[in-house]
PDB file of C-alpha atoms and ligand atoms in Angstrom:
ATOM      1  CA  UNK A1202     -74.241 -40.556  63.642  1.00 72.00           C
ATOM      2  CA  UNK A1203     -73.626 -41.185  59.852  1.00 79.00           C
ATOM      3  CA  UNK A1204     -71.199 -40.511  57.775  1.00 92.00           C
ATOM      4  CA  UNK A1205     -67.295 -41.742  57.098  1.00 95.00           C
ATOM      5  CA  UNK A1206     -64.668 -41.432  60.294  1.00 96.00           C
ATOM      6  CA  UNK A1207     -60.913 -40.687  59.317  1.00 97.00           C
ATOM      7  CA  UNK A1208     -58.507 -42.728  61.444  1.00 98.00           C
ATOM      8  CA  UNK A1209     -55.106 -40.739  61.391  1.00 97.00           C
ATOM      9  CA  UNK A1210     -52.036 -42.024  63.111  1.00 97.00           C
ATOM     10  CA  UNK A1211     -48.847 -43.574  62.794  1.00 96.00           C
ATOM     11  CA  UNK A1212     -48.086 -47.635  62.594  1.00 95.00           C
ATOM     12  CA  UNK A1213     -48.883 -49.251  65.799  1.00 94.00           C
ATOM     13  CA  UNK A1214     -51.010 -45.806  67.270  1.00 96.00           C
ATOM     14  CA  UNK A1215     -53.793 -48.333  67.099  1.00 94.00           C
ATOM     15  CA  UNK A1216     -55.593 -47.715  64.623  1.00 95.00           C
ATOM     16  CA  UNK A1217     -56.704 -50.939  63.556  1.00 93.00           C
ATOM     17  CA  UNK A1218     -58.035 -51.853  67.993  1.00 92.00           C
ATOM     18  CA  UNK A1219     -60.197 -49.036  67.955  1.00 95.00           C
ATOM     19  CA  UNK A1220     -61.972 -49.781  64.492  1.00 96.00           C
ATOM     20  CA  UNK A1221     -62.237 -53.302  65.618  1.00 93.00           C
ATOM     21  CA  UNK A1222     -63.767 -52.467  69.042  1.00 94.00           C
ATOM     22  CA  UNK A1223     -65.938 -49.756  67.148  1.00 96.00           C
ATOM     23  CA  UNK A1224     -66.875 -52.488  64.670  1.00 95.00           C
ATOM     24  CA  UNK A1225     -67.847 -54.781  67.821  1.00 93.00           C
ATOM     25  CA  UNK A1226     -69.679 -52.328  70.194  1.00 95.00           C
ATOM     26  CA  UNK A1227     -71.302 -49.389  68.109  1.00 95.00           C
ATOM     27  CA  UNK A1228     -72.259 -51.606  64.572  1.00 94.00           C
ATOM     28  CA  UNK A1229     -69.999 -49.621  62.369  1.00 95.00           C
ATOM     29  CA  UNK A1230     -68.173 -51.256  59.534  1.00 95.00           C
ATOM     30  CA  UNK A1231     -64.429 -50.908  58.711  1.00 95.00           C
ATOM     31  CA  UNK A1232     -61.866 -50.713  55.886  1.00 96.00           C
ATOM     32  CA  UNK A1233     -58.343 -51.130  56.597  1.00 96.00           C
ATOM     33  CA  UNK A1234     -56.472 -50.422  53.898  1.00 97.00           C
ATOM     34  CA  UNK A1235     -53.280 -52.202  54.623  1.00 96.00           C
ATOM     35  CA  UNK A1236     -55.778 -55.221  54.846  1.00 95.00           C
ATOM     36  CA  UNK A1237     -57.353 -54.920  52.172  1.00 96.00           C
ATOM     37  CA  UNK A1238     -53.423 -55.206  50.497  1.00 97.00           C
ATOM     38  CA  UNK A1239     -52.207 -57.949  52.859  1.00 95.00           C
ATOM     39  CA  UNK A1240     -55.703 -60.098  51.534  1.00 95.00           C
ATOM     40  CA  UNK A1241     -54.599 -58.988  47.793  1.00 95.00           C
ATOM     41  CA  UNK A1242     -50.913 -60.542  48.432  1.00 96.00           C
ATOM     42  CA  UNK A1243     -51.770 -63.697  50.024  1.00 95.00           C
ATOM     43  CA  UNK A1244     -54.559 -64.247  47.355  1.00 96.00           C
ATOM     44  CA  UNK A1245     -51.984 -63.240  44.424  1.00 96.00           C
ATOM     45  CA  UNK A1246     -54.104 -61.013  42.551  1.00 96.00           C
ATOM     46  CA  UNK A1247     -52.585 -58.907  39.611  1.00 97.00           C
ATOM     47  CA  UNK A1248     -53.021 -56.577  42.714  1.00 96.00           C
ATOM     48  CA  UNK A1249     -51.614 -58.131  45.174  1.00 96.00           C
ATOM     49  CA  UNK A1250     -48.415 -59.141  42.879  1.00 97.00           C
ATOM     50  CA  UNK A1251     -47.924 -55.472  41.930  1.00 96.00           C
ATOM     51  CA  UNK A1252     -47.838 -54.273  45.863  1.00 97.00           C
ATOM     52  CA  UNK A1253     -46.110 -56.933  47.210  1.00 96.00           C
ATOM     53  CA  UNK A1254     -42.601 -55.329  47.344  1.00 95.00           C
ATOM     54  CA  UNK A1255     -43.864 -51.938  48.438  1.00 95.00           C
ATOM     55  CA  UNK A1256     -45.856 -53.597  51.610  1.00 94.00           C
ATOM     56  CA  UNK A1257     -43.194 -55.477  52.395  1.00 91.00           C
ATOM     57  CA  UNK A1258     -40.554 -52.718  52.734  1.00 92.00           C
ATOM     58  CA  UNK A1259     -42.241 -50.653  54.539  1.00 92.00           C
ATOM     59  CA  UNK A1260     -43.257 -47.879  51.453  1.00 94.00           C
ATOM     60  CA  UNK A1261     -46.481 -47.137  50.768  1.00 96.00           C
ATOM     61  CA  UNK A1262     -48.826 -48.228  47.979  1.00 97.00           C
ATOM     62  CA  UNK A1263     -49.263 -45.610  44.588  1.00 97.00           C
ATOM     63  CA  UNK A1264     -52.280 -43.369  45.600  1.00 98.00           C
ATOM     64  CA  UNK A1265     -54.521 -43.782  43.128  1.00 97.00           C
ATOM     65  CA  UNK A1266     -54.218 -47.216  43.545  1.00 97.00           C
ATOM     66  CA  UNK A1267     -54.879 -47.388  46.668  1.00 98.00           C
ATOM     67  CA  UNK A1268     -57.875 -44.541  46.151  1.00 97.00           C
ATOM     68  CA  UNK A1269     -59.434 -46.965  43.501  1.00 96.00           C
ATOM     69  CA  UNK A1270     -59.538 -49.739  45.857  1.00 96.00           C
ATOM     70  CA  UNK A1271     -61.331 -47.912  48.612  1.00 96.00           C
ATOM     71  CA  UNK A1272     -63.910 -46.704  46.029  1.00 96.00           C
ATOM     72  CA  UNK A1273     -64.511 -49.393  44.915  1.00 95.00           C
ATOM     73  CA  UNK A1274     -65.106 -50.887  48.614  1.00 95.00           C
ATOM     74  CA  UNK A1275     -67.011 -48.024  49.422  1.00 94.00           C
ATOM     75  CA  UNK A1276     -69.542 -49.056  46.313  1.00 93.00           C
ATOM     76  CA  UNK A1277     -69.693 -51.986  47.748  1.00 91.00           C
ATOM     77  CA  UNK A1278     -70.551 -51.059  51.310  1.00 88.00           C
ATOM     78  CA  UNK A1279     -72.014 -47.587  51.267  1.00 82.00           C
ATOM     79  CA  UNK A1280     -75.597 -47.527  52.570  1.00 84.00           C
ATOM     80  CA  UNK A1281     -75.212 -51.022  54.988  1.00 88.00           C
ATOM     81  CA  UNK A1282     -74.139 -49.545  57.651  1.00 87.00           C
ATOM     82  CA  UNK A1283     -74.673 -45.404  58.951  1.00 89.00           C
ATOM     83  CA  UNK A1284     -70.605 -44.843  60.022  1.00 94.00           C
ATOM     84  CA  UNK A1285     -68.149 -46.515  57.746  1.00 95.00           C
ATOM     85  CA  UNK A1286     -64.478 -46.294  59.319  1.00 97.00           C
ATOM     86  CA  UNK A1287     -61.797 -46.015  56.375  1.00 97.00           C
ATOM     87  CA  UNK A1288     -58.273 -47.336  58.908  1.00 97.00           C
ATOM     88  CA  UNK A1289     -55.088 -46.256  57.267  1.00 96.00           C
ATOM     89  CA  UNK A1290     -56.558 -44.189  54.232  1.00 98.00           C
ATOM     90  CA  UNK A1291     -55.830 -41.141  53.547  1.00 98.00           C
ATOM     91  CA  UNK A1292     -52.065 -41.221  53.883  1.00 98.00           C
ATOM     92  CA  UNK A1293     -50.864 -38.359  52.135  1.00 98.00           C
ATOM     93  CA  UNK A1294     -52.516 -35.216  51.209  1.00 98.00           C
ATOM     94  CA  UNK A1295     -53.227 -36.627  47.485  1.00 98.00           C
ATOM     95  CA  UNK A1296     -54.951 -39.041  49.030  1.00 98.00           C
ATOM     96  CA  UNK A1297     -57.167 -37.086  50.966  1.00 98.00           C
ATOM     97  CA  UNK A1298     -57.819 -34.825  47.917  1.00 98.00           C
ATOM     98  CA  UNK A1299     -59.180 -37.976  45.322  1.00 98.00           C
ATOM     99  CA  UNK A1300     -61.226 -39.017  48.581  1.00 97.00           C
ATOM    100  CA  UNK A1301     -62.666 -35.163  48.844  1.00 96.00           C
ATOM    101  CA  UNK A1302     -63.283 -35.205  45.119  1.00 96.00           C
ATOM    102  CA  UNK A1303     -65.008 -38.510  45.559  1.00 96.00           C
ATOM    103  CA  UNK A1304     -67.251 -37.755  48.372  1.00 94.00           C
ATOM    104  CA  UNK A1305     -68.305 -34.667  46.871  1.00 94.00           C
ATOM    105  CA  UNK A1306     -69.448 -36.675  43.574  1.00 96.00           C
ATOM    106  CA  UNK A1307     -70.007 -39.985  44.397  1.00 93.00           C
ATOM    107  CA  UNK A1308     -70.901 -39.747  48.311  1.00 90.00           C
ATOM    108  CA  UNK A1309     -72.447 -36.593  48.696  1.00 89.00           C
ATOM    109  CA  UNK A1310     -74.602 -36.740  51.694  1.00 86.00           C
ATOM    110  CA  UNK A1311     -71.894 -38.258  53.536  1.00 88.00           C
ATOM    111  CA  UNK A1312     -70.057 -35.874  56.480  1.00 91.00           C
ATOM    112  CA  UNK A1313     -65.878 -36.757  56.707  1.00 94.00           C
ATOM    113  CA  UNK A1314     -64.704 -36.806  60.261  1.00 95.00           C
ATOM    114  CA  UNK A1315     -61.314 -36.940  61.009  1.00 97.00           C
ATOM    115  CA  UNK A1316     -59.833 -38.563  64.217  1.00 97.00           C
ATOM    116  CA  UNK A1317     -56.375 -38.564  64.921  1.00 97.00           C
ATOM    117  CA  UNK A1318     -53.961 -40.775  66.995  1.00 96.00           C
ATOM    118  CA  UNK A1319     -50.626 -39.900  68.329  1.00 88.00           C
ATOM    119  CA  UNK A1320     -48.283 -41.189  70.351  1.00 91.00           C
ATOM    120  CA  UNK A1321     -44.403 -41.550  69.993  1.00 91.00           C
ATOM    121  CA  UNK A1322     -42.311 -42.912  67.921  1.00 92.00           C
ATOM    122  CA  UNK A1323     -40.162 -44.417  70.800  1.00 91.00           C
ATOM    123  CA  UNK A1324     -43.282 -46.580  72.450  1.00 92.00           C
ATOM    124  CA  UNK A1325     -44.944 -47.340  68.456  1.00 94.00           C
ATOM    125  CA  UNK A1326     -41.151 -49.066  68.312  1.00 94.00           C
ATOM    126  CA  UNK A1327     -42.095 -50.803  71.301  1.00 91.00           C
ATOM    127  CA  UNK A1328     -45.222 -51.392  70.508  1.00 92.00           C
ATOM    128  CA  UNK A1329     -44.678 -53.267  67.139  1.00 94.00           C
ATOM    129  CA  UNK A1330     -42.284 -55.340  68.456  1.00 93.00           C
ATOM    130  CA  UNK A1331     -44.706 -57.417  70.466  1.00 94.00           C
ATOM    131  CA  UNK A1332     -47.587 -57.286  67.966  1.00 95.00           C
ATOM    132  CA  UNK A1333     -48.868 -60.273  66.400  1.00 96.00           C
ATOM    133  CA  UNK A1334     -51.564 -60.484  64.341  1.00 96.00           C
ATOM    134  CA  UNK A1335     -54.341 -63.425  62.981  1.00 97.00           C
ATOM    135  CA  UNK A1336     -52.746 -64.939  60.040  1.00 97.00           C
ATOM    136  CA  UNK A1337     -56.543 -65.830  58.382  1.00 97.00           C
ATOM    137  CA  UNK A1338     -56.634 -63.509  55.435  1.00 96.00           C
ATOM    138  CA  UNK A1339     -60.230 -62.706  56.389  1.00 96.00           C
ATOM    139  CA  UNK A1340     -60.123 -62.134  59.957  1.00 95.00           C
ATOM    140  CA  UNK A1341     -56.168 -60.513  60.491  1.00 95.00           C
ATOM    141  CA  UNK A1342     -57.012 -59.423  64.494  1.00 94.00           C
ATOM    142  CA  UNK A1343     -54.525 -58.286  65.905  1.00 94.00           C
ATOM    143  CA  UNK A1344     -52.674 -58.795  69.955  1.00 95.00           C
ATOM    144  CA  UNK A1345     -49.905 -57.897  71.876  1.00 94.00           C
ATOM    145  CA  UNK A1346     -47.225 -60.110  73.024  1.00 94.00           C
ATOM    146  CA  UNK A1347     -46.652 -57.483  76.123  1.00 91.00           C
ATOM    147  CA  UNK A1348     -46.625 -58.633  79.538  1.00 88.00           C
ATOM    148  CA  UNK A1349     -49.773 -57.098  81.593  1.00 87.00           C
ATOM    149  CA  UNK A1350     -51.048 -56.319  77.769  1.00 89.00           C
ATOM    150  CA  UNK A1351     -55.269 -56.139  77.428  1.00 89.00           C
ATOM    151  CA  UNK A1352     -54.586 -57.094  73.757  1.00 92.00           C
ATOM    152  CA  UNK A1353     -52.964 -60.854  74.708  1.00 95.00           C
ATOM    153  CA  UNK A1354     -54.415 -63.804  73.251  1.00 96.00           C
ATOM    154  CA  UNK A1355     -56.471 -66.025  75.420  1.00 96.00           C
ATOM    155  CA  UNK A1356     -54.725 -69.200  74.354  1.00 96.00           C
ATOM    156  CA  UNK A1357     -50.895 -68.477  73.611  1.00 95.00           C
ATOM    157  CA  UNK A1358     -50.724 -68.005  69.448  1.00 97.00           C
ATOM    158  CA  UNK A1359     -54.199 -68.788  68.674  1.00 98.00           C
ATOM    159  CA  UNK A1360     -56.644 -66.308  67.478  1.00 98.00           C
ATOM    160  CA  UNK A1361     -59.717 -66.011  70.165  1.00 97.00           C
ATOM    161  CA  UNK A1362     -62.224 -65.064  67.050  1.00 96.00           C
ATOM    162  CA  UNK A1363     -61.469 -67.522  64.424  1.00 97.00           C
ATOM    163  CA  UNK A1364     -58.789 -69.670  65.675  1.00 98.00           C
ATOM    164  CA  UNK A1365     -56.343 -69.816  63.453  1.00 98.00           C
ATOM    165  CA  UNK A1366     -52.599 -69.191  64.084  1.00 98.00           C
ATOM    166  CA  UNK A1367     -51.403 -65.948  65.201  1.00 98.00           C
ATOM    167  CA  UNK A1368     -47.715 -64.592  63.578  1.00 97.00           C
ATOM    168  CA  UNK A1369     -46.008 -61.585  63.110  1.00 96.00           C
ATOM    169  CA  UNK A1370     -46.276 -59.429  60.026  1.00 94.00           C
ATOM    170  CA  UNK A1371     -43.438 -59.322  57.430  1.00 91.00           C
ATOM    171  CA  UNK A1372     -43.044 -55.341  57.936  1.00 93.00           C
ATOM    172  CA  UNK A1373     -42.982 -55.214  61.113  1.00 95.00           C
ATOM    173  CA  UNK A1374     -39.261 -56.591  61.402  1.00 93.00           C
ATOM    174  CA  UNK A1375     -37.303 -53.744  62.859  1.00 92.00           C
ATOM    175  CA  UNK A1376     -36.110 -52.047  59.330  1.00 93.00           C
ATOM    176  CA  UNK A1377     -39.526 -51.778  57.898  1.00 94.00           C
ATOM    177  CA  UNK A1378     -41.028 -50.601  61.261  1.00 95.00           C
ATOM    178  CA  UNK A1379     -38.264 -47.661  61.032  1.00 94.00           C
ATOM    179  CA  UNK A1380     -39.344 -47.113  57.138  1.00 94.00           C
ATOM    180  CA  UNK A1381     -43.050 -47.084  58.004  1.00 95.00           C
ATOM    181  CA  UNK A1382     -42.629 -44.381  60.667  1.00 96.00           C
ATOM    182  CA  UNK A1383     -40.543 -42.566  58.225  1.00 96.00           C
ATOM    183  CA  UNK A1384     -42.722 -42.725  55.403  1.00 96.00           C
ATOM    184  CA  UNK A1385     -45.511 -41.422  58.134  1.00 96.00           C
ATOM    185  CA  UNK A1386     -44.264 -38.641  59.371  1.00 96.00           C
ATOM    186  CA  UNK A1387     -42.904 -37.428  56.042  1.00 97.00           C
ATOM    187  CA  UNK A1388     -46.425 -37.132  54.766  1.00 98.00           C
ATOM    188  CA  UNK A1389     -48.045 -36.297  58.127  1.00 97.00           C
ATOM    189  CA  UNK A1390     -47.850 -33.083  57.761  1.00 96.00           C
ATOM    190  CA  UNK A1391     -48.986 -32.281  54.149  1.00 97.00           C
ATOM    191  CA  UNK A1392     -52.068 -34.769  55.438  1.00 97.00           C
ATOM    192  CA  UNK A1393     -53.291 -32.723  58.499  1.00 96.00           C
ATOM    193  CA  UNK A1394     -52.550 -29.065  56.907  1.00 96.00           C
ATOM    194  CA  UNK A1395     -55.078 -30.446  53.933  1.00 97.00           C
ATOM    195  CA  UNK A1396     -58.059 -30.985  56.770  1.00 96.00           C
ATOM    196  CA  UNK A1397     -56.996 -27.891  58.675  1.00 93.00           C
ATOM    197  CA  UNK A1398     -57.309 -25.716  55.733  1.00 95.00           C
ATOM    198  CA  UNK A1399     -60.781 -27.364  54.211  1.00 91.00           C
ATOM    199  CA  UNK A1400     -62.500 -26.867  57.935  1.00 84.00           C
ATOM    200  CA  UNK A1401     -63.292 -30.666  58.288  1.00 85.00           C
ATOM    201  CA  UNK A1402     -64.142 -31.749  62.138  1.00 84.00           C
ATOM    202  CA  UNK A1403     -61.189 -32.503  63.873  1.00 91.00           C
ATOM    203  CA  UNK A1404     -60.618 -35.365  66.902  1.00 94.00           C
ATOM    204  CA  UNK A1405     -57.374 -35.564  68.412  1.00 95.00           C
ATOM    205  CA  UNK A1406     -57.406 -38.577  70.410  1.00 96.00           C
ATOM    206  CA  UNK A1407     -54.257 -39.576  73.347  1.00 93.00           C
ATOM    207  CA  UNK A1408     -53.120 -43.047  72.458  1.00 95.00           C
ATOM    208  CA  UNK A1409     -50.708 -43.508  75.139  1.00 92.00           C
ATOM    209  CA  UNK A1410     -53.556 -45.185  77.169  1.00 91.00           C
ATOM    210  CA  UNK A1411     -54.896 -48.443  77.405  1.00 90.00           C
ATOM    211  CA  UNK A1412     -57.347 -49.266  74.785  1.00 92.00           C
ATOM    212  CA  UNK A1413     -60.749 -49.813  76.620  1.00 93.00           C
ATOM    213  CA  UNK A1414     -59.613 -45.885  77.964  1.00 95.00           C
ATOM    214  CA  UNK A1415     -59.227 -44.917  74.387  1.00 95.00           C
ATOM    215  CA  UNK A1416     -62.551 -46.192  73.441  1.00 96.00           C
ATOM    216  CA  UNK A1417     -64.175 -44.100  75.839  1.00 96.00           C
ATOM    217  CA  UNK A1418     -62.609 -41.283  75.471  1.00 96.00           C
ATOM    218  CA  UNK A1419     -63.351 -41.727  71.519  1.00 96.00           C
ATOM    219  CA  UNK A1420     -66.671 -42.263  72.347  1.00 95.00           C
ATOM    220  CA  UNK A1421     -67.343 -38.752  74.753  1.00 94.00           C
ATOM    221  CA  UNK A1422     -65.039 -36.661  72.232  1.00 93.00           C
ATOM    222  CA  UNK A1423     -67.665 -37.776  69.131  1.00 90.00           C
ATOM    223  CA  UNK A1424     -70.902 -37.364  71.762  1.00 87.00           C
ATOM    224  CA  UNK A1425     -71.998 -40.838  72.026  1.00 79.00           C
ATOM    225  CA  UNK A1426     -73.124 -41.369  75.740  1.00 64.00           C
ATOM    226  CA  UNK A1427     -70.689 -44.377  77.243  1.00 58.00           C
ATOM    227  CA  UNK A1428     -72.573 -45.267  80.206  1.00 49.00           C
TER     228      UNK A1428
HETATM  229  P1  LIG B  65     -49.573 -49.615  59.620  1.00 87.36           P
HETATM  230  O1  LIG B  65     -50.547 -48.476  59.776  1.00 87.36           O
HETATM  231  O2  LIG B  65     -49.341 -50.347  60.893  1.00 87.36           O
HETATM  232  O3  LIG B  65     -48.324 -49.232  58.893  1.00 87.36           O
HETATM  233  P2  LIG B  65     -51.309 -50.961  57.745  1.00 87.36           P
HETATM  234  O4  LIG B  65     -51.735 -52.355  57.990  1.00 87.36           O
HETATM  235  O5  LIG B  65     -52.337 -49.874  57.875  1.00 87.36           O
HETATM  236  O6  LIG B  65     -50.128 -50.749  58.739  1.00 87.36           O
HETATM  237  O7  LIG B  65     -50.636 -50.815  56.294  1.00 87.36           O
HETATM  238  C1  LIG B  65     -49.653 -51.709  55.877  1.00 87.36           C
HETATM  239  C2  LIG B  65     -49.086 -51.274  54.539  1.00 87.36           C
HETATM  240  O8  LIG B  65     -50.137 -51.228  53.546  1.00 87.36           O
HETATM  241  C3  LIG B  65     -48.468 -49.873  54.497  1.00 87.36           C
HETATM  242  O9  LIG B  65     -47.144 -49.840  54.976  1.00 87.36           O
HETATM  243  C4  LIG B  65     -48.575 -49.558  52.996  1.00 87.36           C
HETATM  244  O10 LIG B  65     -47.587 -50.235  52.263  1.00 87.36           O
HETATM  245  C5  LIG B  65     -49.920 -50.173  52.607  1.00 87.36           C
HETATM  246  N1  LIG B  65     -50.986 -49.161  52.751  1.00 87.36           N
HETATM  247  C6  LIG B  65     -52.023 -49.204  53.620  1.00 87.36           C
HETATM  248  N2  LIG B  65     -52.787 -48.090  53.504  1.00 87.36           N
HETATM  249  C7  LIG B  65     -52.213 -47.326  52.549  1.00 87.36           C
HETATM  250  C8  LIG B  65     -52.506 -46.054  51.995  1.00 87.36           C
HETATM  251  N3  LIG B  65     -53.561 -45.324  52.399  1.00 87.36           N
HETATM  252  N4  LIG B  65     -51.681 -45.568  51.034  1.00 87.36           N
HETATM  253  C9  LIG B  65     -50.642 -46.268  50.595  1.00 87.36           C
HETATM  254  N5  LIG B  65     -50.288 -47.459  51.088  1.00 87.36           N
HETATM  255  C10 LIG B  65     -51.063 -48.009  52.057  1.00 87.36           C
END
């Protein structure tokens, strides 16, 4: 397989556990957007400064911003690795139409698939509450607080790949959590009508399932043998 993977889907769908486990297992490499802006804030860039109230909040960063920094990641990366997961990005349907326009000139032998994650809003809610995530700028994995949840930390608030202290993220504080979802869904729709009308491959994966089941599922739906 080669090529850039889409993954669509609301805060806490689990976007950010898949890439990570497809990172781990399959070799690919991954850019996660909000990341990218969390590492921007807590260095202080002119960046960073400029998003900082937006990321916070809950509302989402300009788009061609955000559309510059992923090409300019994607220059970076392009040609190290065959699959190159872009987590959180596009977000609206502008989004997705700079990233067409920049595939087609800039990427052109790459194929887009698009994979999308749903589940709803009621057990995201749930979800976020008891998410925690690896305060090292460079490493930002993310667990569950949940009883029974495959995501725990081995050692309570410690990250098990780097170590470092694990705490909660400013936006995901009940208000922003409802503004995220908000901001998602208003745009959701705009965002999948733009890849239903320009006949991109489509992946809707269910979410509601425990994460090592989500893998595999992902992994059958795109035709990679899981055995
Ligand atoms: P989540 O998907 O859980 O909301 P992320 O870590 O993907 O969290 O993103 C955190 C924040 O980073 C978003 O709320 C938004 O402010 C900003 N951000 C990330 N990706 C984008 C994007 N594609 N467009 C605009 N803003 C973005």
């Amino acid at each position: 397989m080669k090529g850039i993977v889409l993954f669509i889907g609301p805060p806490g769908a689990g976007k950010g556990s898949l890439a990570h486990m497809c990172v781990k297992q399959l070799g690919w490499v991954q850019l996660s957007t909000g990341n990218l802006c969390r590492k921007h804030i807590i260095e202080q860039t002119k960046i960073g400064k400029e998003i900082d109230f937006a990321i916070k909040s809950g509302n989402l960063v300009s788009d061609v911003l955000i559309t510059s920094m992923v090409e300019e990641w994607l220059l970076q990366e392009y040609g190290k690795q065959p699959v190159v997961i872009l987590d959180g990005f596009p977000r609206t349907a502008e989004q997705a139409k700079l990233l067409n326009n920049l595939v087609e000139t800039k990427f052109k032998d790459l194929s887009v698939q698009v994979v999308t994650l749903d589940i709803p809003d009621t057990i995201l809610v749930d979800r976020l509450s008891s998410r925690i995530i690896c305060q090292n700028k460079d490493c930002q994995a993310v667990y569950s607080l949940s009883e029974g949840s495959l995501l725990r930390p081995a050692q309570d608030m410690v990250c098990d790949f780097c170590g470092s202290a694990l705490g909660r993220r400013k936006d995901d504080e009940y208000e922003a959590v409802k503004e995220r979802l908000t901001v998602y869904r208003r745009h959701e729709h705009g965002l999948l009508a733009f890849y239903k009308a320009s006949n991109k491959s489509c992946i809707q994966l269910n979410v509601a399932q425990p994460i090592t089941e989500v893998f595999k599922e992902f992994q059958e739906m795109i035709g990679l043998n899981t055995i």
